[in-house]
Short mmCIF file of C-alpha atoms and ligand atoms in Angstrom, two decimals:
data_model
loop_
_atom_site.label_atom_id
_atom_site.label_comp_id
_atom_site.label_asym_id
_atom_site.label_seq_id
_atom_site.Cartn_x
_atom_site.Cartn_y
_atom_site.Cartn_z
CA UNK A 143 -24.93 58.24 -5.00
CA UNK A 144 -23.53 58.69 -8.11
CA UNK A 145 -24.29 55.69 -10.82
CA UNK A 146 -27.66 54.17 -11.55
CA UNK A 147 -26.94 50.72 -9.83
CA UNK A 148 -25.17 49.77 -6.81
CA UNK A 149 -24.05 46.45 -7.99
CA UNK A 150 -20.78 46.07 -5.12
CA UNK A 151 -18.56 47.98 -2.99
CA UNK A 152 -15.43 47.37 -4.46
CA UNK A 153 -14.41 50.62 -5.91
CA UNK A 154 -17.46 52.56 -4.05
CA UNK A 155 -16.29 56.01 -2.77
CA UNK A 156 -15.99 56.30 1.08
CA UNK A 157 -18.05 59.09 1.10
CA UNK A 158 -20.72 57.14 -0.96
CA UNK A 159 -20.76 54.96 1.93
CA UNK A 160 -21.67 57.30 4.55
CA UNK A 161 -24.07 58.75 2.52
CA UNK A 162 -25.73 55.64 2.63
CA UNK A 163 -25.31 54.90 5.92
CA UNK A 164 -26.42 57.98 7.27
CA UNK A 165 -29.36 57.79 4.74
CA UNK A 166 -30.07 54.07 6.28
CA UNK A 167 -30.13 55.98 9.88
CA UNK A 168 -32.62 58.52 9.21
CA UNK A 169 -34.85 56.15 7.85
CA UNK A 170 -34.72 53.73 10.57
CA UNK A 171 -37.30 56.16 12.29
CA UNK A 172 -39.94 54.77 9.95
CA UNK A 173 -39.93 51.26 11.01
CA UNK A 174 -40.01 52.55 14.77
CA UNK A 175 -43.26 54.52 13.68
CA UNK A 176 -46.83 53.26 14.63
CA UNK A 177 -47.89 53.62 10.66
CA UNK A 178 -44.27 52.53 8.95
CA UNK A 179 -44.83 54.63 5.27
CA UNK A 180 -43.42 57.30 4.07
CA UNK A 181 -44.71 58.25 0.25
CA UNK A 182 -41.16 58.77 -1.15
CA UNK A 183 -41.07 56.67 -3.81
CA UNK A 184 -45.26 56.75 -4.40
CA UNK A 185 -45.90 55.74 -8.19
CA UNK A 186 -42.47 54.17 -8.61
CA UNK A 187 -42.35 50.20 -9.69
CA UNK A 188 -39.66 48.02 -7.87
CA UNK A 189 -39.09 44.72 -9.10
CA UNK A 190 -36.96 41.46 -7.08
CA UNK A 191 -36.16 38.85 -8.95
CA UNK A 192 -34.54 36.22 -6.86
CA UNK A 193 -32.66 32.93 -8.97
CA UNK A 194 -31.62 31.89 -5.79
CA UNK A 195 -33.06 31.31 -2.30
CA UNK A 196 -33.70 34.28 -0.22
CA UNK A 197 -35.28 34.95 3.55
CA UNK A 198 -33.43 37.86 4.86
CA UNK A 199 -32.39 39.68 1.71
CA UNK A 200 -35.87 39.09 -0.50
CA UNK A 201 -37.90 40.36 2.19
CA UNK A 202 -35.70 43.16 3.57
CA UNK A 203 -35.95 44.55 -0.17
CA UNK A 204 -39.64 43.83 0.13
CA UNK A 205 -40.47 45.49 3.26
CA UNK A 206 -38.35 48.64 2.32
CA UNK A 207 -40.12 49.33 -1.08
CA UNK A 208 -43.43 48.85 0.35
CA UNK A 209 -42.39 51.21 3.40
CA UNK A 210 -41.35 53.94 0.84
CA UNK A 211 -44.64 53.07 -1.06
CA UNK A 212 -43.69 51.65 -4.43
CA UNK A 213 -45.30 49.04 -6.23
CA UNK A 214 -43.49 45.53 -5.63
CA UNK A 215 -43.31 42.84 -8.27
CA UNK A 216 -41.88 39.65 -7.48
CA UNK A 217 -40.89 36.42 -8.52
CA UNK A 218 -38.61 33.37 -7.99
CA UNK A 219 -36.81 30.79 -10.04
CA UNK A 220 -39.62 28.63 -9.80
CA UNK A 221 -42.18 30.74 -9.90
CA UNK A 222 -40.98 32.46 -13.10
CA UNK A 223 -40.60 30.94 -16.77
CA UNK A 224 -37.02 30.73 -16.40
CA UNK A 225 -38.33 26.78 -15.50
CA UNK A 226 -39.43 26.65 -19.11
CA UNK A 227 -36.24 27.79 -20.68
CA UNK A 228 -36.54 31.55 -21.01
CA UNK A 229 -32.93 33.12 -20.59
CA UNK A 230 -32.38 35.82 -17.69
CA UNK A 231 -31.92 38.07 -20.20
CA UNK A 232 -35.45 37.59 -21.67
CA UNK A 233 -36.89 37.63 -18.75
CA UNK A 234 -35.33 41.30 -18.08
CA UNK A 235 -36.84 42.40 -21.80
CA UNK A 236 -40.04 41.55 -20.53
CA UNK A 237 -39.85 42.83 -17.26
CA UNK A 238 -38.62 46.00 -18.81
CA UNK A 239 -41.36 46.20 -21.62
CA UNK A 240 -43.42 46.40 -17.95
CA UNK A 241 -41.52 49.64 -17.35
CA UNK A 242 -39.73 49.23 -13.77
CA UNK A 243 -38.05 51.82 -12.26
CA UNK A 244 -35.77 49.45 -10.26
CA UNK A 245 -34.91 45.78 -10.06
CA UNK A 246 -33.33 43.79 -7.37
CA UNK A 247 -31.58 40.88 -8.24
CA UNK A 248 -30.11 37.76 -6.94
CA UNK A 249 -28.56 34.82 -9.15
CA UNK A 250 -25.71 32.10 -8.85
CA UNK A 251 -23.97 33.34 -11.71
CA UNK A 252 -21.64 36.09 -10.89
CA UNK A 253 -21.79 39.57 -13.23
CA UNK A 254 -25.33 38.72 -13.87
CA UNK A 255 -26.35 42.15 -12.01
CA UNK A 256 -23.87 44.09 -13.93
CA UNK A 257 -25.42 42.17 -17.51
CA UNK A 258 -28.55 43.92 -16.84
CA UNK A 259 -27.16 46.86 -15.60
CA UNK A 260 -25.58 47.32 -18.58
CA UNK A 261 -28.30 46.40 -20.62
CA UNK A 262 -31.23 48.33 -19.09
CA UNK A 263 -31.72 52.48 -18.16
CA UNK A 264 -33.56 51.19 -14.60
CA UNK A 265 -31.46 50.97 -11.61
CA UNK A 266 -29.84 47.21 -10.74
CA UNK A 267 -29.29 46.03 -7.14
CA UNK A 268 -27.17 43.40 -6.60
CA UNK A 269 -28.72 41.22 -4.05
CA UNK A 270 -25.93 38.40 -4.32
CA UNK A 271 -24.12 37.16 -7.69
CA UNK A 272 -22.61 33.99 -7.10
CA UNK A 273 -19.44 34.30 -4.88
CA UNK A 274 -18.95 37.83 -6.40
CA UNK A 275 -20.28 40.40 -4.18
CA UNK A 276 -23.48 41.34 -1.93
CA UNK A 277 -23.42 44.59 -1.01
CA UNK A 278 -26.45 45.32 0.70
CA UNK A 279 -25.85 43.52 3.63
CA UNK A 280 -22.15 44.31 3.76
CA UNK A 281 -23.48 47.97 4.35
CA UNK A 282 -25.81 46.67 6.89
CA UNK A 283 -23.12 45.20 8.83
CA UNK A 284 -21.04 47.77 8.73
CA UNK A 285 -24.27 50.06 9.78
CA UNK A 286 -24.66 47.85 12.69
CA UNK A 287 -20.66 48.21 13.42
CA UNK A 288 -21.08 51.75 13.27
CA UNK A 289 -23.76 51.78 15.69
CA UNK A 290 -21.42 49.91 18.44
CA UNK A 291 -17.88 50.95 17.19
CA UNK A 292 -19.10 54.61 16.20
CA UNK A 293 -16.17 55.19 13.36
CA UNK A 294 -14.82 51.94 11.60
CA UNK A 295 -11.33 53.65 11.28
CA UNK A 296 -8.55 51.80 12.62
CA UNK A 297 -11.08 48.90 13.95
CA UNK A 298 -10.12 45.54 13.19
CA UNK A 299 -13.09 43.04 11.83
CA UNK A 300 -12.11 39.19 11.37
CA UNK A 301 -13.96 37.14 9.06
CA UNK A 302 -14.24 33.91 9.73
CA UNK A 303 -15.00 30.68 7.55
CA UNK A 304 -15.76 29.93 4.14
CA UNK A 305 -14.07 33.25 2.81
CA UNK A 306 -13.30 32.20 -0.65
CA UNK A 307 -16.86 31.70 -1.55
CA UNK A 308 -18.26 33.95 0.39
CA UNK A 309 -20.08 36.98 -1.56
CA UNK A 310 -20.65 38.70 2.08
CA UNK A 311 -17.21 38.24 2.86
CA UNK A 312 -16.26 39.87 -0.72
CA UNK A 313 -18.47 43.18 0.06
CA UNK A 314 -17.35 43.60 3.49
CA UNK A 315 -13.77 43.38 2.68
CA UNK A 316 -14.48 45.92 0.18
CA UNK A 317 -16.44 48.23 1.86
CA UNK A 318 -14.40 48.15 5.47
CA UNK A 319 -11.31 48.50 3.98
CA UNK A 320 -12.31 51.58 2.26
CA UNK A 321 -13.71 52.84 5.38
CA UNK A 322 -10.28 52.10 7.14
CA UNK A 323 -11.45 49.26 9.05
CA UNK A 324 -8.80 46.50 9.62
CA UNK A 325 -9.60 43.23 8.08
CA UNK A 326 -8.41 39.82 8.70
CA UNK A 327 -9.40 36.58 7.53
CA UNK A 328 -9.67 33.18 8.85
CA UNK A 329 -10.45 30.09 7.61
CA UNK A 330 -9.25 26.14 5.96
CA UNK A 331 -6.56 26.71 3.28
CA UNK A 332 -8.98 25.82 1.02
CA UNK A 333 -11.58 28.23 2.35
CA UNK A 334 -9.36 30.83 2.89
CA UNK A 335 -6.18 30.83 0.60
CA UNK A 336 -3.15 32.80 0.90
CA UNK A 337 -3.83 34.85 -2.28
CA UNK A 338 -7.05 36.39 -0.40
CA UNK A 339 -4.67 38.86 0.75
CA UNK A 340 -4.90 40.54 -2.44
CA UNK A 341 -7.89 42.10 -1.28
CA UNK A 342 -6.13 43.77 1.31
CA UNK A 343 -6.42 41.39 4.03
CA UNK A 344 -4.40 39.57 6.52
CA UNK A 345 -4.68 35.84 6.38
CA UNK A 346 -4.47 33.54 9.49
CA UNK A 347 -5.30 30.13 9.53
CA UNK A 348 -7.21 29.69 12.78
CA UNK A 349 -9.81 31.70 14.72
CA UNK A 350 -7.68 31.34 17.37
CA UNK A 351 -6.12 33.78 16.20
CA UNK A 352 -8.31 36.36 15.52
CA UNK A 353 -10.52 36.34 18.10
CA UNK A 354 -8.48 38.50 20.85
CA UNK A 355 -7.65 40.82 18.87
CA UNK A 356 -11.19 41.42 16.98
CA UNK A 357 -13.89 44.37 17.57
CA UNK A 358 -16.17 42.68 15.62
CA UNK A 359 -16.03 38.42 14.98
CA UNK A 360 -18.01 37.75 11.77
CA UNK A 361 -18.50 34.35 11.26
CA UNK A 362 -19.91 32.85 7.75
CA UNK A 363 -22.26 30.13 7.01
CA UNK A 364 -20.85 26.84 5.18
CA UNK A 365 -22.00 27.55 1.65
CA UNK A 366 -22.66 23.34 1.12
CA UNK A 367 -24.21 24.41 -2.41
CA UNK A 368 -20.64 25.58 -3.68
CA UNK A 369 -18.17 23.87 -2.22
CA UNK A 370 -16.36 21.02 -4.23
CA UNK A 371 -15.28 17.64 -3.10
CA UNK A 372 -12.39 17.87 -1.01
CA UNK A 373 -12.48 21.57 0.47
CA UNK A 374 -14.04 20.24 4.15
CA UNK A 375 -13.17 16.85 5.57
CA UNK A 376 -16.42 16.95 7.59
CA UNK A 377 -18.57 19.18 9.22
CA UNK A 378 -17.54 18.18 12.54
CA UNK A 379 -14.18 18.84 12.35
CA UNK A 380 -14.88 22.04 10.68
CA UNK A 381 -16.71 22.87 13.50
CA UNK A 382 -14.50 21.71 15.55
CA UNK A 383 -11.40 23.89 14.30
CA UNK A 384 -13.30 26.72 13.10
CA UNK A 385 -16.50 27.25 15.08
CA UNK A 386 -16.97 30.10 17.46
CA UNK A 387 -18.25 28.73 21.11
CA UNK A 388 -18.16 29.94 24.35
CA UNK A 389 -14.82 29.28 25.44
CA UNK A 390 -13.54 30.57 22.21
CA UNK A 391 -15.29 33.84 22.79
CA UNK A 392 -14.38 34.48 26.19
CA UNK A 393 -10.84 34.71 24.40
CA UNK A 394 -12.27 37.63 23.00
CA UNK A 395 -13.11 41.06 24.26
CA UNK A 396 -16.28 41.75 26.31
CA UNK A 397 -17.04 44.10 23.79
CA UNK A 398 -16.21 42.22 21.01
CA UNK A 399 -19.49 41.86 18.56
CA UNK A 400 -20.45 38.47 17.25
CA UNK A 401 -21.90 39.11 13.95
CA UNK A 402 -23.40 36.54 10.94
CA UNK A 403 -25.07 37.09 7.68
CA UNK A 404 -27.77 34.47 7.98
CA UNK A 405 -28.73 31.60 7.61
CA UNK A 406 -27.15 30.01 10.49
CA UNK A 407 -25.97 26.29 11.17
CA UNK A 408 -26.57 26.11 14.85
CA UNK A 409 -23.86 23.99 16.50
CA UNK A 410 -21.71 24.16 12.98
CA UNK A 411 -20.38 28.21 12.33
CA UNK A 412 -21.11 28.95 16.02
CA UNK A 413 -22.98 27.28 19.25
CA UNK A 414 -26.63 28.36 20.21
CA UNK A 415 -24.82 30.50 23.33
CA UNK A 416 -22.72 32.59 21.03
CA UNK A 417 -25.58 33.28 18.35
CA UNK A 418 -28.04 34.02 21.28
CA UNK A 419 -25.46 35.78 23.67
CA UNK A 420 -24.85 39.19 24.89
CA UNK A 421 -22.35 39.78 22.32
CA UNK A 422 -24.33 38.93 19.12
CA UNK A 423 -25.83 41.43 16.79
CA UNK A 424 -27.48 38.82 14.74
CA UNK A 425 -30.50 40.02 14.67
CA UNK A 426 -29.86 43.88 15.02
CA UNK A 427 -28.40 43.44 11.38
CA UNK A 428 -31.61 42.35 10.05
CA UNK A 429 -33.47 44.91 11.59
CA UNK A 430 -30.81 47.95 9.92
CA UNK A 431 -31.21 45.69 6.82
CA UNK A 432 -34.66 46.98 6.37
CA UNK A 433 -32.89 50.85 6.45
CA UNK A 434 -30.14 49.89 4.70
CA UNK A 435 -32.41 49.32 1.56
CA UNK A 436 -35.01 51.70 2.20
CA UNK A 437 -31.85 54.29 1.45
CA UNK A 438 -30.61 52.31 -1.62
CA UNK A 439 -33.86 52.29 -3.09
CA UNK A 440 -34.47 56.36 -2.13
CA UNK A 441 -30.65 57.31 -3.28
CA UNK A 442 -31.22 55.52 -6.41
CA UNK A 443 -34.71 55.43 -7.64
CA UNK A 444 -35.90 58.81 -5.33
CA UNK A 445 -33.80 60.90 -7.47
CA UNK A 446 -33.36 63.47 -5.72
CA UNK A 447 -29.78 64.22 -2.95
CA UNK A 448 -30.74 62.47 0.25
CA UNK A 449 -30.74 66.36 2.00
CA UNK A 450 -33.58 67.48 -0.20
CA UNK A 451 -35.65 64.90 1.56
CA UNK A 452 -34.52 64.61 5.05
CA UNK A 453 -38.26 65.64 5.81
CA UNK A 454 -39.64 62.17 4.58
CA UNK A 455 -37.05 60.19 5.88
N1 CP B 286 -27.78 37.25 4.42
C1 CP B 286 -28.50 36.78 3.39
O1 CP B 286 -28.21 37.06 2.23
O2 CP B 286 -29.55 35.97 3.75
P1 CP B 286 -30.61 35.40 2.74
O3 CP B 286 -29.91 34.36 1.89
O4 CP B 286 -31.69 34.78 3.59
O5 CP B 286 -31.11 36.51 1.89
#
């Protein structure tokens, strides 16, 4: 990789994306091993610091550094003294008086990645910026596409649900439309407006109809926390219009892939069948999260080109 940071995907070379990638599947051979450490980043100082509330992403980071053997550092909103006032950037002078080599952050406020980026010579992950972007787990996803689909060119990927505010949604457009992929979008007006095609896009209004024509069905998690009054008349109906179950799926391709970001809503994006069925990846995307940051953190804090150490990996 190129820059310092890998704060999203829009704008992210293609082939900066399969460099990643095909870091990500080398080093999913150390979490298959009986002792899961390689020493590549031995000495090195990562640090997350999550403003917002984190299971998959915070420990995915976690698990990666620690496999590569850095020294972690974390802390959370309310673990840290952000509770007693201190301003984020602060909090980044003092964690950089601490001399980090590379910090992982996640906060509501969108650009708050790039702030420090800009402000600091360590390298910046952004783990989620408001609705802005989240682009490690749009390049797990499309990891665990590429495992199914083999090339993403010319597949077609529908996103469906809360696009607008959706950060996940944001990366993968990005990043699949780079790689060639397809994408359309699907959603409530106010979830999913018209001017989303901007981004390159094709906007339907129901996942009716997406679904047949779909490789991949990736449905997104109602984001409660940032939606205003008015965008969803209930959850029920939402669910009732827009959730993925069984009969809606066998619409679909056998081969289709049923894929989600996490944190479900059982029973409200999708039905316990779909998430649990043949045709979900669920959980295979946390699993190539773990390799998917193991090869940020090498690419960007290893310093060296991911051949030179295709022996550790
Ligand atoms: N997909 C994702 O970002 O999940 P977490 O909020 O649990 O990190």
């Amino acid at each position: 990789m190129k820059g310092k940071d890998l704060l999203g995907l829009r704008g992210l070379p293609k082939a900066e994306i399969v460099e990643i990638l095909d870091t990500a599947d080398r080093f999913r051979k150390v979490s298959e091993r009986r002792i899961k450490k390689v020493p590549t980043l031995r000495g090195r100082t990562v640090v997350t610091l999550f403003m917002e509330n984190s299971t998959r992403t915070r420990l995915s980071f976690d698990l990666a550094a620690k496999r590569l053997s850095a020294d972690t550092l974390s802390f959370s909103a309310s673990s840290s003294a952000t509770k007693k006032g201190e301003t984020l950037m602060d909090t980044a002078r003092n964690i950089d008086a601490m001399k980090p080599d590379a910090i992982i952050i996640r906060h509501s406020a969108g650009g708050s990645a790039h702030m420090l980026a800009a402000a600091f010579p360590w390298a910046v992950i952004n783990a989620g910026d408001g609705i802005n972007e989240h682009p490690s787990q749009a390049l797990l996803d499309m990891l665990t596409m590429r495992d199914h689909l083999g090339s993403l060119e010319g597949k077609t990927v529908a996103i469906v649900g809360d696009v607008f505010h959706s950060r996940v949604a944001r990366s993968n457009i990005f990043g699949l439309t780079t790689m060639g992929a397809k994408v359309l979008v699907a959603g409530p007006g106010t979830m999913c407006p018209p001017s989303m095609a901007h981004l390159g896009v094709e906007v339907r209004h129901t996942i009716d109809d997406v679904v047949e024509e779909a490789d991949v069905v990736m449905m997104l998690r109602i984001q409660r926390e940032r939606l205003r009054p008015g965008m969803m008349s209930s959850v029920n109906e939402y669910s009732h219009f827009y959730g993925l179950d069984m009969d809606r799926l066998r619409r679909a391709s056998p081969s289709t892939l049923v894929m989600h970001p996490g944190p479900i809503n059982r029973g409200v994006e999708m039905s316990p069948e779909v998430a649990d069925g043949e045709q979900s990846v669920i959980l295979e995307q946390v699993t190539n999260g773990v390799a998917v940051r193991m090869a940020l953190l090498y690419l960007l804090v290893g310093g060296e080109s991911a051949g030179g150490k295709s022996d550790e990996a």
